[in-house]
Amino acid sequence: MGIKETSSGGSGLKRQLIEGSHRQQKPSFHFSFKVLLLLCIVVIILCCILSSSSRPWWESFPLQEHYEKFFNQPNQDNLTLRFWAYPTHRVKTNEILQIKESPTERPTRPTVPPTVPPTVPPTVPPTGIQYHQAYARNYHFIMDNEEVCKTTKPFLVLMVPVAPHDVAARDAIRQTWGKDRKVQGEVVFTLFMLGYSGRADAGQVQEKVKQENLQHHDLIQSDFMDTYLNLTIKTMVIMEWLATRCPTAAYGMKVDSDMFLNIDNLVIMLQKPGIPKKEYLTGMLMWNRPVLRSKNSKWYVPVEMYPRNTYPTYTLGMGYIFSNDLPGKFVEVSKSIKPFNIEDAYIGMCMEKLGLAPTSPPNPSQFKAYITKYNRCEFSKVITYILGSAEELVKYWTDLKKPGQPC
Ligand SMILES: *[C@@H]1O[C@H](CO)[C@@H](O)[C@H](O)[C@H]1NC(C)=O
């Protein structure tokens, strides 16, 4: 639009000058008139050059280029974030190679004048209805084992999100860190959180799940579809269960099913005198993590779902621990937080909205993510590690618990 206006203005000026030249007849003005005409022609040419350019004028300044570079700066953190942000699904070497090959991590930003801030939410603030999905009270428990916390007051409840068909993972946990009801003198429960199976054999899976619960009484199931993109719902339903079915527990932990958990070290950590009993969330802290905008990414989040460029401080989803006053607050505040599919960052959002922040654990080096090699001494000191399989968990656990000093 600006271009058209400028060029029509230019021809208008030209026309006026030509008309004027016919009226100038006196010879005494001849020389100065020629100079004036020459000057005008130069001005007209300059006008034409500027107006015919397809770029707005500010773009001819080097400053604009500087800002553009700043806006589109490729983020070096992306690779590491992909590797660290979502441990539930391990990033394999070929995936990392794919990541390296993908050309752009952020959408190419439309050219804007430097004064416009780089993040303008494209959508209007959504109304209540759009927040609907992650709100735990939209779903209903099919199995809730509500008697679990009625007879005993647990110190710590481990809540493990797991796929309905993944009996192997549950059995490995039942034999290892989920086995003991008493740890370091404290009552500890392990429960598994399931949605509805979305698989072709869902009916059969559901039947097995019911049988499994009759045997172990440790399954919590809710009526949402158990899929990867629904993990935030799963986490919020865990919070709902803790708040309504187990309010007497002192602490809760969301821990993934593919984890090694040194439960003794965790209870020892929580027994430390300085550990808060309220408004406490800890684990492996993530600061200023960029939101991944590449559609190829497993952790892709569209701008419409989450407009900011970075997440608030959160604890990595592999395993985070919280005082049991928080679950009810998370459920309540989640009513007004737009859902997105990164469950651990979503909890970070809930914390931020509550005016709270996660706390670093007393010894942050106890929260480890990926292992290169099993080491008995090392495993006796940590709290978490991400493992590759249920077999690995049983193998390492057995080795760790064998007689003899680990170090
Ligand atoms: C999430 O769960 C809801 C409720 O069961 C379901 O309607 C929806 O399709 C699920 N979403 C995905 C992405 O699986």
mmCIF file of C-alpha atoms in Angstrom, residues 20-171:
data_model
loop_
_atom_site.group_PDB
_atom_site.id
_atom_site.type_symbol
_atom_site.label_atom_id
_atom_site.label_comp_id
_atom_site.label_asym_id
_atom_site.label_seq_id
_atom_site.Cartn_x
_atom_site.Cartn_y
_atom_site.Cartn_z
ATOM 1 C CA GLY A 20 5.347 24.853 -14.861
ATOM 2 C CA SER A 21 8.155 24.703 -17.480
ATOM 3 C CA HIS A 22 5.770 25.761 -20.261
ATOM 4 C CA ARG A 23 4.870 28.942 -18.412
ATOM 5 C CA GLN A 24 8.529 29.939 -17.925
ATOM 6 C CA GLN A 25 9.249 31.960 -21.128
ATOM 7 C CA LYS A 26 11.534 34.861 -20.067
ATOM 8 C CA PRO A 27 15.189 34.457 -21.412
ATOM 9 C CA SER A 28 16.737 36.118 -18.315
ATOM 10 C CA PHE A 29 15.615 33.125 -16.281
ATOM 11 C CA HIS A 30 16.950 30.639 -18.870
ATOM 12 C CA PHE A 31 20.165 29.576 -17.120
ATOM 13 C CA SER A 32 18.869 29.369 -13.574
ATOM 14 C CA PHE A 33 15.823 27.553 -14.901
ATOM 15 C CA LYS A 34 18.066 24.884 -16.458
ATOM 16 C CA VAL A 35 19.880 24.397 -13.143
ATOM 17 C CA LEU A 36 16.563 24.160 -11.326
ATOM 18 C CA LEU A 37 15.258 21.640 -13.837
ATOM 19 C CA LEU A 38 18.380 19.503 -13.467
ATOM 20 C CA LEU A 39 18.006 19.576 -9.691
ATOM 21 C CA CYS A 40 14.375 18.593 -9.975
ATOM 22 C CA ILE A 41 15.204 15.688 -12.282
ATOM 23 C CA VAL A 42 17.718 14.421 -9.738
ATOM 24 C CA VAL A 43 15.090 14.679 -6.991
ATOM 25 C CA ILE A 44 12.517 12.872 -9.152
ATOM 26 C CA ILE A 45 14.949 10.064 -9.970
ATOM 27 C CA LEU A 46 15.778 9.704 -6.287
ATOM 28 C CA CYS A 47 12.068 9.556 -5.444
ATOM 29 C CA CYS A 48 11.485 6.900 -8.065
ATOM 30 C CA ILE A 49 14.330 4.732 -6.809
ATOM 31 C CA LEU A 50 13.061 4.895 -3.248
ATOM 32 C CA SER A 51 9.418 4.315 -4.139
ATOM 33 C CA SER A 52 9.996 1.434 -6.547
ATOM 34 C CA SER A 53 11.782 -0.528 -3.876
ATOM 35 C CA SER A 54 9.605 -3.368 -2.578
ATOM 36 C CA ARG A 55 11.040 -3.059 0.924
ATOM 37 C CA PRO A 56 9.896 -0.407 3.359
ATOM 38 C CA TRP A 57 12.364 2.417 3.877
ATOM 39 C CA TRP A 58 13.536 1.315 7.307
ATOM 40 C CA GLU A 59 14.887 -1.842 5.794
ATOM 41 C CA SER A 60 17.574 0.077 3.939
ATOM 42 C CA PHE A 61 19.178 0.790 7.299
ATOM 43 C CA PRO A 62 21.815 -1.551 8.633
ATOM 44 C CA LEU A 63 20.150 -1.463 12.069
ATOM 45 C CA GLN A 64 17.203 -3.404 10.699
ATOM 46 C CA GLU A 65 19.471 -6.204 9.575
ATOM 47 C CA HIS A 66 20.983 -6.287 13.017
ATOM 48 C CA TYR A 67 17.596 -6.721 14.662
ATOM 49 C CA GLU A 68 16.475 -9.293 12.156
ATOM 50 C CA LYS A 69 19.516 -11.382 12.965
ATOM 51 C CA PHE A 70 18.686 -11.064 16.615
ATOM 52 C CA PHE A 71 15.077 -12.174 16.114
ATOM 53 C CA ASN A 72 15.921 -15.155 13.950
ATOM 54 C CA GLN A 73 18.973 -16.212 15.890
ATOM 55 C CA PRO A 74 19.149 -19.993 15.783
ATOM 56 C CA ASN A 75 18.993 -21.456 19.247
ATOM 57 C CA GLN A 76 21.937 -23.578 20.182
ATOM 58 C CA ASP A 77 20.012 -25.017 23.091
ATOM 59 C CA ASN A 78 17.530 -26.856 20.918
ATOM 60 C CA LEU A 79 19.563 -29.966 20.489
ATOM 61 C CA THR A 80 20.264 -30.337 24.169
ATOM 62 C CA LEU A 81 16.679 -29.572 25.064
ATOM 63 C CA ARG A 82 15.352 -32.315 22.817
ATOM 64 C CA PHE A 83 17.720 -34.630 24.505
ATOM 65 C CA TRP A 84 16.815 -33.612 28.011
ATOM 66 C CA ALA A 85 13.310 -32.300 28.027
ATOM 67 C CA TYR A 86 11.345 -35.463 27.625
ATOM 68 C CA PRO A 87 12.966 -38.526 29.071
ATOM 69 C CA THR A 88 9.895 -40.770 28.830
ATOM 70 C CA HIS A 89 10.784 -41.420 25.234
ATOM 71 C CA ARG A 90 14.455 -41.816 24.719
ATOM 72 C CA VAL A 91 16.127 -39.897 21.939
ATOM 73 C CA LYS A 92 18.123 -42.261 19.797
ATOM 74 C CA THR A 93 21.252 -41.308 17.908
ATOM 75 C CA ASN A 94 19.487 -41.267 14.553
ATOM 76 C CA GLU A 95 16.863 -38.901 15.950
ATOM 77 C CA ILE A 96 19.626 -36.563 17.074
ATOM 78 C CA LEU A 97 21.091 -36.688 13.569
ATOM 79 C CA GLN A 98 17.690 -35.841 12.135
ATOM 80 C CA ILE A 99 17.462 -32.950 14.520
ATOM 81 C CA LYS A 100 20.819 -31.627 13.349
ATOM 82 C CA GLU A 101 19.679 -31.839 9.746
ATOM 83 C CA SER A 102 16.406 -30.017 10.205
ATOM 84 C CA PRO A 103 17.126 -26.556 8.810
ATOM 85 C CA THR A 104 15.109 -24.177 10.969
ATOM 86 C CA GLU A 105 13.982 -24.486 14.528
ATOM 87 C CA ARG A 106 11.850 -21.402 14.609
ATOM 88 C CA PRO A 107 9.388 -20.178 12.040
ATOM 89 C CA THR A 108 10.826 -17.413 9.880
ATOM 90 C CA ARG A 109 9.549 -14.297 11.470
ATOM 91 C CA PRO A 110 7.708 -11.877 9.200
ATOM 92 C CA THR A 111 9.627 -8.647 8.680
ATOM 93 C CA VAL A 112 8.649 -6.229 11.396
ATOM 94 C CA PRO A 113 9.950 -2.812 12.362
ATOM 95 C CA PRO A 114 12.459 -3.163 15.206
ATOM 96 C CA THR A 115 10.127 -1.550 17.714
ATOM 97 C CA VAL A 116 7.572 -4.378 17.554
ATOM 98 C CA PRO A 117 8.286 -6.979 20.257
ATOM 99 C CA PRO A 118 9.161 -10.414 18.839
ATOM 100 C CA THR A 119 6.436 -12.287 20.706
ATOM 101 C CA VAL A 120 2.931 -11.144 20.024
ATOM 102 C CA PRO A 121 0.366 -13.819 20.931
ATOM 103 C CA PRO A 122 -1.575 -14.377 17.732
ATOM 104 C CA THR A 123 -4.719 -15.466 19.520
ATOM 105 C CA VAL A 124 -7.019 -13.616 21.843
ATOM 106 C CA PRO A 125 -7.028 -14.875 25.436
ATOM 107 C CA PRO A 126 -9.185 -17.992 25.310
ATOM 108 C CA THR A 127 -12.370 -18.291 27.285
ATOM 109 C CA GLY A 128 -12.994 -20.969 29.918
ATOM 110 C CA ILE A 129 -14.170 -23.520 27.384
ATOM 111 C CA GLN A 130 -10.777 -23.647 25.700
ATOM 112 C CA TYR A 131 -9.045 -24.583 28.943
ATOM 113 C CA HIS A 132 -11.391 -27.526 29.299
ATOM 114 C CA GLN A 133 -9.119 -30.417 28.316
ATOM 115 C CA ALA A 134 -6.389 -30.508 30.948
ATOM 116 C CA TYR A 135 -8.705 -29.825 33.840
ATOM 117 C CA ALA A 136 -8.691 -33.045 35.843
ATOM 118 C CA ARG A 137 -12.289 -32.803 37.016
ATOM 119 C CA ASN A 138 -13.482 -33.263 33.443
ATOM 120 C CA TYR A 139 -12.475 -36.912 33.765
ATOM 121 C CA HIS A 140 -13.754 -39.648 36.023
ATOM 122 C CA PHE A 141 -12.035 -42.438 37.874
ATOM 123 C CA ILE A 142 -12.898 -45.956 36.751
ATOM 124 C CA MET A 143 -10.623 -47.427 39.431
ATOM 125 C CA ASP A 144 -9.467 -45.276 42.299
ATOM 126 C CA ASN A 145 -8.477 -47.632 45.150
ATOM 127 C CA GLU A 146 -9.689 -44.918 47.463
ATOM 128 C CA GLU A 147 -9.276 -47.069 50.587
ATOM 129 C CA VAL A 148 -5.450 -47.041 50.147
ATOM 130 C CA CYS A 149 -4.868 -43.840 52.144
ATOM 131 C CA LYS A 150 -7.816 -44.280 54.527
ATOM 132 C CA THR A 151 -6.204 -46.868 56.785
ATOM 133 C CA THR A 152 -2.623 -45.590 56.723
ATOM 134 C CA LYS A 153 -1.189 -42.136 56.493
ATOM 135 C CA PRO A 154 1.634 -42.326 53.954
ATOM 136 C CA PHE A 155 4.756 -40.221 54.135
ATOM 137 C CA LEU A 156 5.287 -40.484 50.382
ATOM 138 C CA VAL A 157 3.115 -41.647 47.487
ATOM 139 C CA LEU A 158 4.838 -42.534 44.230
ATOM 140 C CA MET A 159 2.527 -41.996 41.282
ATOM 141 C CA VAL A 160 3.658 -43.703 38.104
ATOM 142 C CA PRO A 161 2.010 -42.819 34.781
ATOM 143 C CA VAL A 162 2.124 -45.898 32.581
ATOM 144 C CA ALA A 163 0.353 -47.212 29.471
ATOM 145 C CA PRO A 164 -2.467 -49.693 30.240
ATOM 146 C CA HIS A 165 -0.834 -52.537 28.302
ATOM 147 C CA ASP A 166 2.611 -52.069 29.885
ATOM 148 C CA VAL A 167 2.375 -54.817 32.518
ATOM 149 C CA ALA A 168 6.122 -55.494 32.236
ATOM 150 C CA ALA A 169 7.031 -51.996 33.471
ATOM 151 C CA ARG A 170 4.621 -52.274 36.398
ATOM 152 C CA ASP A 171 5.858 -55.707 37.376
#
